[in-house]
Short mmCIF file of C-alpha atoms and ligand atoms in Angstrom, two decimals:
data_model
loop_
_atom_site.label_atom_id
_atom_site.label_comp_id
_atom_site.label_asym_id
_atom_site.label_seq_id
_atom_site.Cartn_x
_atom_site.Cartn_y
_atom_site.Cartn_z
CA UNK G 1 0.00 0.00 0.00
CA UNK G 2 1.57 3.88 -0.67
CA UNK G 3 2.04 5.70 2.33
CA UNK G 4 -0.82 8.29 2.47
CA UNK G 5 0.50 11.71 3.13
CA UNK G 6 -0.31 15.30 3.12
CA UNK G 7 2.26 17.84 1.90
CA UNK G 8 2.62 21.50 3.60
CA UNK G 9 4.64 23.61 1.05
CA UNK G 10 6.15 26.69 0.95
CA UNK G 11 6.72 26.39 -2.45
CA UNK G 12 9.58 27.50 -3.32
CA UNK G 13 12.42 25.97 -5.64
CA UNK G 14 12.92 22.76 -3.35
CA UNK G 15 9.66 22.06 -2.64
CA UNK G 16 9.08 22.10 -6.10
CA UNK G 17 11.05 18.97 -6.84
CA UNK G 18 9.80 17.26 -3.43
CA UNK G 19 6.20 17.76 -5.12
CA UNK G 20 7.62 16.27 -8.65
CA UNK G 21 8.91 13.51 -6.57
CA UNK G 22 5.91 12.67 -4.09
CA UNK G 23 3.23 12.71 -7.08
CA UNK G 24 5.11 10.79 -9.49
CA UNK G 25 6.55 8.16 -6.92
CA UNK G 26 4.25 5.04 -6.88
CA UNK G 27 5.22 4.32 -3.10
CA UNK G 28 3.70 7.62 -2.09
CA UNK G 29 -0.17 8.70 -2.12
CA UNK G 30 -0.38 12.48 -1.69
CA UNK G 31 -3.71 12.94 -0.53
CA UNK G 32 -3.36 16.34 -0.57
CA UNK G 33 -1.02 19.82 -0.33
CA UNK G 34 -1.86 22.36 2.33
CA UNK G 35 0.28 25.82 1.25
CA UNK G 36 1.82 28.57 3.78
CA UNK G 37 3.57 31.60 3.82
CA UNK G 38 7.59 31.17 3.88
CA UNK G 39 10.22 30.96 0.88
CA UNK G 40 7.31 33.01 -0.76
CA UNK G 41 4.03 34.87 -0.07
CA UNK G 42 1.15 32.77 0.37
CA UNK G 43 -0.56 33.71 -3.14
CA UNK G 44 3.10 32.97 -5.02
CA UNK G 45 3.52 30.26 -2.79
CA UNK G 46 -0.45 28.71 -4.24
CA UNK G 47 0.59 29.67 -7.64
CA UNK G 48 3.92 27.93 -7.71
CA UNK G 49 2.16 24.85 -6.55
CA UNK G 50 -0.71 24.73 -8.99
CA UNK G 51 1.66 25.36 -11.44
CA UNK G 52 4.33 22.63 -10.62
CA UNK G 53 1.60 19.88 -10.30
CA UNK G 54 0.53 20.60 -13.87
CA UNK G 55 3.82 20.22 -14.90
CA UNK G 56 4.07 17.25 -12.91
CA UNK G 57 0.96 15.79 -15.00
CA UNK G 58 -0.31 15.17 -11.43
CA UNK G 59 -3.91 14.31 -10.81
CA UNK G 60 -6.49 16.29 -9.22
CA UNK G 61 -5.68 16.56 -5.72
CA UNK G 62 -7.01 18.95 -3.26
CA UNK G 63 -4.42 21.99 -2.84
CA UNK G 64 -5.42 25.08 -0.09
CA UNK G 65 -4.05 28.13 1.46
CA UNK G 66 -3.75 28.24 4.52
CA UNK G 67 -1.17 31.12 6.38
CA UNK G 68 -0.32 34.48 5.78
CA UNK G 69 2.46 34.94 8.00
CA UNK G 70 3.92 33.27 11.03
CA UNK G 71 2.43 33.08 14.56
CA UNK G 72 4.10 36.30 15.94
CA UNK G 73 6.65 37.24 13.56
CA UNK G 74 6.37 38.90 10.03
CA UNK G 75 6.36 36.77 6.46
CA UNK G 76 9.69 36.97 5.98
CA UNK G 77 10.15 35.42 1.87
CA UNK G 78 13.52 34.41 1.34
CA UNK G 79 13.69 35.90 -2.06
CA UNK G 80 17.25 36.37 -2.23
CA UNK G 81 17.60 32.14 -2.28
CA UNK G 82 14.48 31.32 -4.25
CA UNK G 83 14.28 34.49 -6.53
CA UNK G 84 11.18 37.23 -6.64
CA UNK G 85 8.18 34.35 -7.90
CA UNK G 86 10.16 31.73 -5.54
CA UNK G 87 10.86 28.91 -8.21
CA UNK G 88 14.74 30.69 -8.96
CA UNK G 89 14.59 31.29 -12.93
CA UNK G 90 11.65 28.54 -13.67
CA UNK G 91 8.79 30.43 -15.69
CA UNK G 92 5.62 28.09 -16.05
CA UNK G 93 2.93 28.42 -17.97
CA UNK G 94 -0.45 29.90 -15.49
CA UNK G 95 -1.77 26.82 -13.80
CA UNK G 96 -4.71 24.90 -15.09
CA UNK G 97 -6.19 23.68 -12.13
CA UNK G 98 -7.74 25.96 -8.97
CA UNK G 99 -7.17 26.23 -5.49
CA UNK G 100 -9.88 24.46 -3.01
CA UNK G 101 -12.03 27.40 -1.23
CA UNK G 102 -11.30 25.36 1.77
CA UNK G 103 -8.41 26.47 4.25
CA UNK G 104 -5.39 24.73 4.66
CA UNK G 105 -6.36 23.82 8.69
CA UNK G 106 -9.90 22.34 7.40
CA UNK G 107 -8.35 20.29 4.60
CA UNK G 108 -5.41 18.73 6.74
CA UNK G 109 -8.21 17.90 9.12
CA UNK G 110 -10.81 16.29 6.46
CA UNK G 111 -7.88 14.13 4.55
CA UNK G 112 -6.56 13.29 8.06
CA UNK G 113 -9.58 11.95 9.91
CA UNK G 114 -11.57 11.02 6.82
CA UNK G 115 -8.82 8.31 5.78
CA UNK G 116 -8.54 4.81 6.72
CA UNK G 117 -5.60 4.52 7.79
CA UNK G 118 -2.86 6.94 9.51
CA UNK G 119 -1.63 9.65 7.62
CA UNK G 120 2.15 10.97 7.59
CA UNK G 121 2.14 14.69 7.69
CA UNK G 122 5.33 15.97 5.21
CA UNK G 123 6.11 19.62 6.11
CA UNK G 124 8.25 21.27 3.90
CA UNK G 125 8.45 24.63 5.19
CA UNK G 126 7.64 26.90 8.43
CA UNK G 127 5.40 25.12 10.47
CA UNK G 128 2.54 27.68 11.14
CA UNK G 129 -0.63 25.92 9.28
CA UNK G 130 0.28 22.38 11.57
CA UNK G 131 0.52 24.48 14.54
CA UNK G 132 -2.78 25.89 13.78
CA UNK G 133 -4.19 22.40 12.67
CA UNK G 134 -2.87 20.70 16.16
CA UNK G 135 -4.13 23.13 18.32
CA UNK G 136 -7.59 23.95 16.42
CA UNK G 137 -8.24 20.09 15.93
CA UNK G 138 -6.06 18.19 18.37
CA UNK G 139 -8.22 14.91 17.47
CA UNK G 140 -6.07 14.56 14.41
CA UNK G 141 -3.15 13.32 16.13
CA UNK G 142 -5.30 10.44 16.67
CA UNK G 143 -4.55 9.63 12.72
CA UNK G 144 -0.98 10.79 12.68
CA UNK G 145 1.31 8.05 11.81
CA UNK G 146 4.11 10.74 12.33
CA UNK G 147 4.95 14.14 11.20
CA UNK G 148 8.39 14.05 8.90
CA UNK G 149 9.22 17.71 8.97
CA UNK G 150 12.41 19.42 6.99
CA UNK G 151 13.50 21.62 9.28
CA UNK G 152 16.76 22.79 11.93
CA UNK G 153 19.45 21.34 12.32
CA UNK G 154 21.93 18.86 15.04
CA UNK G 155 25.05 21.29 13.81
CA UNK G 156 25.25 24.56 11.65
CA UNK G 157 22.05 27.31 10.60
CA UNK G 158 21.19 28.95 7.22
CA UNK G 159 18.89 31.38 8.23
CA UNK G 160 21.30 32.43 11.54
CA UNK G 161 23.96 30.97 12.65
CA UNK G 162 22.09 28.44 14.32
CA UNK G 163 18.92 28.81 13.31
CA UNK G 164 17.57 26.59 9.93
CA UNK G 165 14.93 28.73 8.05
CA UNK G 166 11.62 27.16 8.33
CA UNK G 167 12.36 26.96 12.05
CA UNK G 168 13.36 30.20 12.23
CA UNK G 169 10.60 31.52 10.10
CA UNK G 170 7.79 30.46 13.16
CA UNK G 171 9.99 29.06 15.76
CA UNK G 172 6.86 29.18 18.16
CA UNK G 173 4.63 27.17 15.74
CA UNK G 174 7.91 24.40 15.49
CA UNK G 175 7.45 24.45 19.23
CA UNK G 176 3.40 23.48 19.87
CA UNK G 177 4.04 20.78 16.91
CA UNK G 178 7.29 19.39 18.54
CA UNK G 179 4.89 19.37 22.03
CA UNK G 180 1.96 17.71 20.42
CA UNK G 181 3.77 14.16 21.18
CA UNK G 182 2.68 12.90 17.62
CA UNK G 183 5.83 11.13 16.48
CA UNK G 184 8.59 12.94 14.79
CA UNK G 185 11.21 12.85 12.25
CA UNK G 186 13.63 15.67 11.48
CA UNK G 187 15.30 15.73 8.18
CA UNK G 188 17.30 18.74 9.06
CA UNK G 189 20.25 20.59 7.58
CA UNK G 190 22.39 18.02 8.80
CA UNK G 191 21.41 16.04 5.60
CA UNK G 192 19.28 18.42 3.19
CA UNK G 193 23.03 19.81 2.38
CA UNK G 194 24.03 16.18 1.14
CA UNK G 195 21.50 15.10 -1.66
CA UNK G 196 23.05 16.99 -4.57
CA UNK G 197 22.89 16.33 -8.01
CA UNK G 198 26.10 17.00 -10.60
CA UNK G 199 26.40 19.73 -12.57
CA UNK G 200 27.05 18.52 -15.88
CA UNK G 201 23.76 15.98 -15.04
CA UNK G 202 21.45 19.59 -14.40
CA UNK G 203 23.18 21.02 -17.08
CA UNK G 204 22.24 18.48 -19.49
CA UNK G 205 18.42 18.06 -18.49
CA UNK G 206 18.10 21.93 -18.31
CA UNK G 207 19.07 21.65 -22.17
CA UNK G 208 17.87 18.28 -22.94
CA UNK G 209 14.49 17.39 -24.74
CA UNK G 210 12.54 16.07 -21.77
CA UNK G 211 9.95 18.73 -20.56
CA UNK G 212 9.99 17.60 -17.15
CA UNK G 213 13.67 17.73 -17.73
CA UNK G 214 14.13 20.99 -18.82
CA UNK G 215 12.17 22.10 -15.23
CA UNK G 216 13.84 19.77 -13.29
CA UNK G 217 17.42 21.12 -14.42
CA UNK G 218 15.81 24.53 -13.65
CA UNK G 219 15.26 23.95 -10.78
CA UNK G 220 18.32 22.37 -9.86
CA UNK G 221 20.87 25.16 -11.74
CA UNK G 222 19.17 27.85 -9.83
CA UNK G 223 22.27 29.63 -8.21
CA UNK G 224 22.23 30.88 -4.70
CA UNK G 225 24.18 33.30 -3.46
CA UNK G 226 25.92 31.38 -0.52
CA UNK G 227 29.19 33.12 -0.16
CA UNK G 228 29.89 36.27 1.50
CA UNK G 229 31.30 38.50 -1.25
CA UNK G 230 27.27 36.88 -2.45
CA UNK G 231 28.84 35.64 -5.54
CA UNK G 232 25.88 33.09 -6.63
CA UNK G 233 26.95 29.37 -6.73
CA UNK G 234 25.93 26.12 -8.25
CA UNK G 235 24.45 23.64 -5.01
CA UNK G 236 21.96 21.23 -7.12
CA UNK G 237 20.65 20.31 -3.90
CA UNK G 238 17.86 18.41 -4.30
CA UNK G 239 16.47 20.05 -0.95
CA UNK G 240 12.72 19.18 0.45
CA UNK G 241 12.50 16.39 -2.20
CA UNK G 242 15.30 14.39 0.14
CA UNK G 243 12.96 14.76 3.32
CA UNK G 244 10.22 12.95 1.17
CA UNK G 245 12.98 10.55 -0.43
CA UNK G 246 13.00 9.60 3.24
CA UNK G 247 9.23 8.21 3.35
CA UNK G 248 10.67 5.50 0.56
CA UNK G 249 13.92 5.03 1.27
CA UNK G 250 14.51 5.43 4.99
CA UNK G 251 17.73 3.00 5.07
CA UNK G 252 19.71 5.71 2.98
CA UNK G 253 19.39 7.29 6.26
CA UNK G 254 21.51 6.73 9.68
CA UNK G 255 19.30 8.47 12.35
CA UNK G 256 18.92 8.26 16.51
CA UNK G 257 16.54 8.90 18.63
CA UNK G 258 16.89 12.13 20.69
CA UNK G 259 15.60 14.89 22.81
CA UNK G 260 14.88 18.09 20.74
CA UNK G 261 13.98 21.62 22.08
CA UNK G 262 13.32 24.26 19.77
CA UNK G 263 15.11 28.16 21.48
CA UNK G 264 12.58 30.63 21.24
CA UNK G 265 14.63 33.69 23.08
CA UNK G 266 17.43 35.66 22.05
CA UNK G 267 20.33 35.04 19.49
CA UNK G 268 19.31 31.52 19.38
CA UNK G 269 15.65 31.95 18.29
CA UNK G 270 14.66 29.33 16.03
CA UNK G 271 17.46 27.29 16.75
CA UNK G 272 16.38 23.37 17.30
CA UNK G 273 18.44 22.02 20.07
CA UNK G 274 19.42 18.55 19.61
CA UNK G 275 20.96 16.85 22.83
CA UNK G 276 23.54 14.47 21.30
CA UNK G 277 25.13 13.01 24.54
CA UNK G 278 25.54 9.69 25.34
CA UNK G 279 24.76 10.14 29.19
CA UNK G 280 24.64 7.05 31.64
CA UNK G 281 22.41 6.85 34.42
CA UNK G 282 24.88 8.05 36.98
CA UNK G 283 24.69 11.36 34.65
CA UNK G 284 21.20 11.94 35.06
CA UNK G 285 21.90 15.09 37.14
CA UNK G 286 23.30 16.90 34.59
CA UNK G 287 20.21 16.63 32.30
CA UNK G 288 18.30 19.49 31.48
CA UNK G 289 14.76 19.21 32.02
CA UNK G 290 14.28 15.73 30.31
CA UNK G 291 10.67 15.89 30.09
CA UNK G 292 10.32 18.97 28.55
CA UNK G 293 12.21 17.79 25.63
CA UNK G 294 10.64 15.72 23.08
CA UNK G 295 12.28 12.40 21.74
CA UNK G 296 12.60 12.82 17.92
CA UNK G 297 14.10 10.67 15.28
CA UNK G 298 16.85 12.44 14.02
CA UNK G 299 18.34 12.27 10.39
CA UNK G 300 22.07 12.66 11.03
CA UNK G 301 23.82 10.91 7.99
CA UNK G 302 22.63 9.94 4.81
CA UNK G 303 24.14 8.59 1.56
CA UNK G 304 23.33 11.83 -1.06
CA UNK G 305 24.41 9.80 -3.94
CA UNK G 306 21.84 6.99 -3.38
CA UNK G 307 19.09 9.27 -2.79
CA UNK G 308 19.75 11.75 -5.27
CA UNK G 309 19.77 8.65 -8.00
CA UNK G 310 16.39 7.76 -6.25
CA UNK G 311 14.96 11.77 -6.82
CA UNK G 312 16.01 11.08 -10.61
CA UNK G 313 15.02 7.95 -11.34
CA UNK G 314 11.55 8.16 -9.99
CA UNK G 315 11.58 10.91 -12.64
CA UNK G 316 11.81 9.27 -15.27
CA UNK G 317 15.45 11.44 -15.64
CA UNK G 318 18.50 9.28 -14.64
O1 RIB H 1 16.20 25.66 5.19
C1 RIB H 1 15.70 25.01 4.05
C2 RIB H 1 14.19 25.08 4.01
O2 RIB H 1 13.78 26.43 3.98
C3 RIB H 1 13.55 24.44 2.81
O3 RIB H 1 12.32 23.89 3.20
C4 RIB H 1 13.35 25.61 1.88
O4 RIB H 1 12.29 25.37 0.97
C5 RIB H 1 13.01 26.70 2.83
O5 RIB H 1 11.66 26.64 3.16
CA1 CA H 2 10.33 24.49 1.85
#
């Protein structure tokens, strides 16, 4: 049987190819794709979407807004990573399909409770819309198998220094998801920045005959200005694709178990805290606050080549 998910998107060059990937794969059954404010504005970030599944050839599957803008903080678009319409240099022709009238919080809850089985909640970007879902309909955990979210990070930031962007975006909606005690899986920056596809392979589909291709290479070639002279560079990071990779292919992945806070004051706002020690019982003193921390499974390693031959094979591209 596919695993039966819903996608929250913040659509965005990344979760652009996580959507190609997740609608084409035949292990996965999207059920559905709630949208929220974060790499772009909401309306881009519904636009993008629509568009991307039309290119994808998808079927008709329920896609809503749901967000503006984080709990407390501003929208904060990260247009200088994902470019002013937030798929980098990718024009698509206007989408063909519509937005439900729905919001994003009523659909997650319908798909959720309505299916048969548990559903796996993929979140791609900040976490505002589940925060609003878990709190406005906390039955739904009932039907969460778990909640896979890309987000933070066991080492280094992107958005601060510590701080990954779609946790740093809503750090206080990452925080009421990470207490709802539905199980978790963070695919953080720790791997994201692993699954990368060569440049002469982008290169060529960008330029090849394949329309799905010639996005995908798109997509991939965008350049991001990751320096600090902000000279743009070639990543072909496959991105939020890898965290749904994950659903299919979870022994390209070494993870643990461990106890995750997300900081919500000061310079480390948005950071995720992961606690990495190995601490015997003896040590038990020196832990802070076990129980407020919640036990998540952690991606820490993965092998990029494998899954980045899994993105483009399921595509139809290797
Ligand atoms: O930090 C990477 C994440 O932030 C990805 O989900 C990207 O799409 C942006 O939302
Ligand atoms: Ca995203």
């Amino acid at each position: 049987m596919p695993i039966p998910i819903v996608l929250d998107v913040d659509t965005g060059v990344d979760d652009a190819m996580a959507i190609l990937f997740a609608v084409r794969h035949p292990g996965i059954d999207v059920l559905g794709i709630s949208c929220v404010a974060g790499n772009a504005p909401l309306p881009q970030v519904v636009d993008n979407t629509l568009r991307i599944l039309d290119a994808a050839g998808a079927p008709d599957l329920p896609v809503a807004a749901g967000a503006v803008r984080p709990l407390l903080e501003p929208p904060r678009a990260a247009r200088h990573v994902h470019g002013p319409a937030g798929l980098g240099d990718l024009v698509l022709p206007p989408a063909r399909r519509e937005a439900v009238s729905t919001s994003a919080v009523e659909l997650m809850r319908r798909l959720v409770l309505e299916h048969p089985t548990p559903v796996t909640l993929v979140a791609l970007a900040p976490q505002t819309n589940l925060a609003l879902l878990l709190r406005t309909y906390p039955e739904v955990a009932g039907n969460l198998e778990r909640i896979v979210f890309m987000g933070g990070s066991a080492s280094v930031g992107n958005a601060t220094a510590v701080a990954e962007f779609n946790m740093w975006h809503d750090p206080e909606a990452a925080a009421i998801v990470l207490d709802s005690n539905v199980p978790a899986y963070m695919y953080g920056l720790d791997v994201f920045n692993r699954v990368a596809v060569d440049h002469e392979v982008a290169v060529a589909l960008e330029h090849g005959d394949d329309p799905l291709g010639r996005v995908v290479g798109s997509l991939l070639g965008h350049r991001v200005a990751l320096s600090e002279d902000e000279r743009a560079e070639y990543t072909g990071l496959i991105g939020d694709a890898g965290a749904v990779c994950s659903l299919v292919d979870p022994l390209a992945l070494r993870t643990e178990v461990r106890p995750v806070r997300v900081e919500l004051a000061g310079y480390g706002r948005g950071q995720t805290l992961v606690d990495l020690r190995r601490l015997s019982r003896g040590e038990s003193m020196v832990q802070a606050h076990p129980d407020e921390w919640t036990r998540v499974e952690v991606a820490l390693e993965v092998d990029g080549e494998r899954l980045a031959r899994l993105f483009l094979d399921t595509l139809g591209l290797a």
